[in-house]
Amino acid sequence: MSDTAPVSPGPQARPSGSWLRRAFDRPNVLGPLLAAPAALILLLLLAYPLVLGIWLSLSNAVLGGTPKFVGLANYIQLFHDSTYREAVFYSFFYTICSEGLKLSLGLGLALLLNRRFRGYRLARAIMLLPWVAPTVLSALAWGWLLNPQFSAISWLLMKLGLIHQYIDFLGQIWPARISLIVINMWRGIPYFAMGYLAGLTAIPASLIEAAQIDGAGSWTIFRRITWPLLLPVTTILLSFSTIWTVTDFQLIWTMTRGGPLNATQVFTTLAYQRAINGGSLGQGAAIAISVIPIMLILAIVALRTTREGK
Amino acid sequence: MSDISRRALLQMTAAGALAAGAGIGPVFAEAYKPMLPIEKGASLQLLRWTGFIDADDKQWKANTEAFTKATGVNVTIQDVSWTDIQAKSGLSAQIGSGPDVVMGFYDTPFIYPDKLVDVSDVCTYLEKKYDGFYDVAKSYGYDDKTKTWIAVPMGGPGACVTYRESWLKEAGFDSFPTDFDGMLKAARALKKNNHPIGLALGHAVGDANAWVHTVLWGFGGKQVDENNKVVINSKETHEALKYAKALYETMIPGTGSWLDVNNNQAFLAGQISMTINGISIWYVAKQKFPEMFPDIRTAPVPVGPVGHPTNFNLFSQAFIFKYSKYPNAAKEYLRFMNEAPQVAPWVTGMVGYVTPALKAYSKLPIWTENPNITPYRDVLVGNYADGYAGSPGRAAATALNDFIVVNMFADACAHGASPEDAAKRAEEKLKQIYNA
């Protein structure tokens, strides 16, 4: 054993080793260095396409052509385009209805699954299935369930004597619009439920117990304790889910392609139709970019709603 | 036939057809002499639609292997769903990279004509040798502005009437009517016997577009005139919509949501007595529905008041991008694949699913082998191009992709609009597109 005790470096001690090691020891070097790959990916995969999209929307770009700047011409044209107006309407309707239903039913499901009962773990796992199934597969399965000739739902209702002919779920304007909202809701509820479940488990049990001792009922506990504490989770869940719903493409394209008429046309399907199939890149980009202000408005509304709740 | 006699064609194609039956490559490969100097070390990538019938893919690959054997040019085939071709080729046009050759649909080449290799030499050779292209084929490949061929017309997966013979006879008809009036009478009689017909009115790219355009043109209606002026809101269109509405009354409920696959499913499930479709229903029934198969018949699509066929079929042409390093090899490939020793086994193998664009191939023996195949031989006669009577291009493509005509018919048939209102709405939308 050595008789010299180890000496810990004092506050004035300089880092030893190569210049590289010394540089890595400095937070103002290491921090940006670690963030660089993620920043680069964001720049390449998000910022660049966004800027390119904005530029294309201000040009007369066509597939394979050389774009020329045309200012706001594409946006002015969209303003007069009745198909675009139909897409705007249904995008809003689809998103607001889907999000409202997903939020309330997801919260209900989470409250239900937050209780300990026999097989609750299995129930939680099953609940996730609609969320993890690939969208196209879900759409195909729903396509059969809502098929005007082979619908299992119609068949069951017929057997129960509740209807006299198969329901035309996707061939009529409002049934088609509502059907797609129901499917989107079915897919999205597990996401909300899982998020809320995590939020619920984070609420200290002592708070609930204290309220119970004070004589608060279930509704009061939910209104005064549970919901306010879930608001931060709600903001996150709602923001992400809204973005996914507004940009939903696969479900609608697989099931209706925007039909019947243009009743289920949304931003993404119309942008694809115009830019890729029709070759009008500029107009397609304008449709896609026009979503951004709407998304911002939705985000502000969501944030304000949750803040006001506080 | 001008340069090739029927006997010569039969001799040339018999070997190919036999080869197809035996499952081996065509014999023509051995004697093939390229027309153009093929680039050294050339290899090609082809973007092609997955065959609607499995024999289509199989024989296309066999023909491609024969080309490789004859020229040393390796060809990689990328099969995608036919509805995805437009997106993928559009992307290639935009970024200047991707497949050398694309087999597209409708007027896709006219969306980016500047990006495509002039294939006039191949087309001139083929039309001279094989009795010329059908008019519709020319309109999908020949650019009138530059007076050049920008795509090699391949052929059309044609649509004909497919019906249940026993049910039609029960309804009092010995054969399927040949005009619109007769079709409506037959449809009403079939409906009365609880055997409705079924025609797609959803956003079905192939099936919905096919029958509604046929009815529109059959009454003399059209979306634009020769100068691309919107003329859809006409007396002829109103008459077409009235007729379609009457026909719709005889259909099975729910056709308003039908996509391309629905009429096949409903027919093969015995739920509808008649539809308008490719030969795939008959072909699938032959393989998988032996009880129903003997009762299935096909017939040409009836003719409207204009007195001549007004067909609208899917149509495929092949084009070469200018970024290809091997344009000569690509041209040779398209020439080779359109020669009789290749076309004969291809068309024979898929029982005429694709009707070739060259008129000489109407004499292939397969067309008369079975009376149910024969109607598909003539689908390109009296076939108009999309955007008729205007010129092909971006506006016509947008109108087709926006389902303007399909929606107009759906509006009048399934959603309660009067013919006048439906035509007016379509007119507004078309003006937005054509005047943009």
XYZ file of C-alpha atoms in Angstrom, chain B residues 26-34 60 62-71 122 125-126 130 154 329-343 361:
41
model
C -40.011 -17.136 -77.899
C -37.932 -18.533 -80.720
C -37.545 -15.127 -82.375
C -34.745 -14.172 -80.002
C -32.186 -16.214 -81.920
C -32.756 -14.353 -85.175
C -33.224 -10.863 -83.745
C -31.135 -8.103 -85.272
C -31.136 -4.748 -83.454
C -43.662 -10.551 -70.069
C -40.140 -14.679 -70.507
C -40.114 -12.191 -73.386
C -37.722 -9.955 -71.475
C -35.368 -12.860 -70.882
C -35.482 -13.553 -74.606
C -34.481 -9.935 -75.257
C -31.544 -10.308 -72.874
C -30.536 -13.485 -74.668
C -30.732 -11.812 -78.074
C -28.962 -8.565 -77.177
C -39.559 2.696 -83.209
C -41.167 0.981 -87.810
C -43.911 -0.757 -85.838
C -48.042 -4.110 -88.154
C -48.642 -0.831 -75.897
C -31.158 -0.259 -75.715
C -34.466 0.973 -74.323
C -35.847 1.616 -77.785
C -34.730 -1.807 -78.932
C -36.420 -3.352 -75.917
C -39.732 -1.695 -76.749
C -39.422 -2.683 -80.388
C -38.598 -6.277 -79.460
C -41.527 -6.521 -77.032
C -43.915 -5.273 -79.715
C -42.799 -7.742 -82.365
C -45.198 -10.552 -83.223
C -43.176 -13.425 -81.707
C -43.385 -11.702 -78.340
C -46.853 -10.181 -78.545
C -52.677 -8.182 -83.791
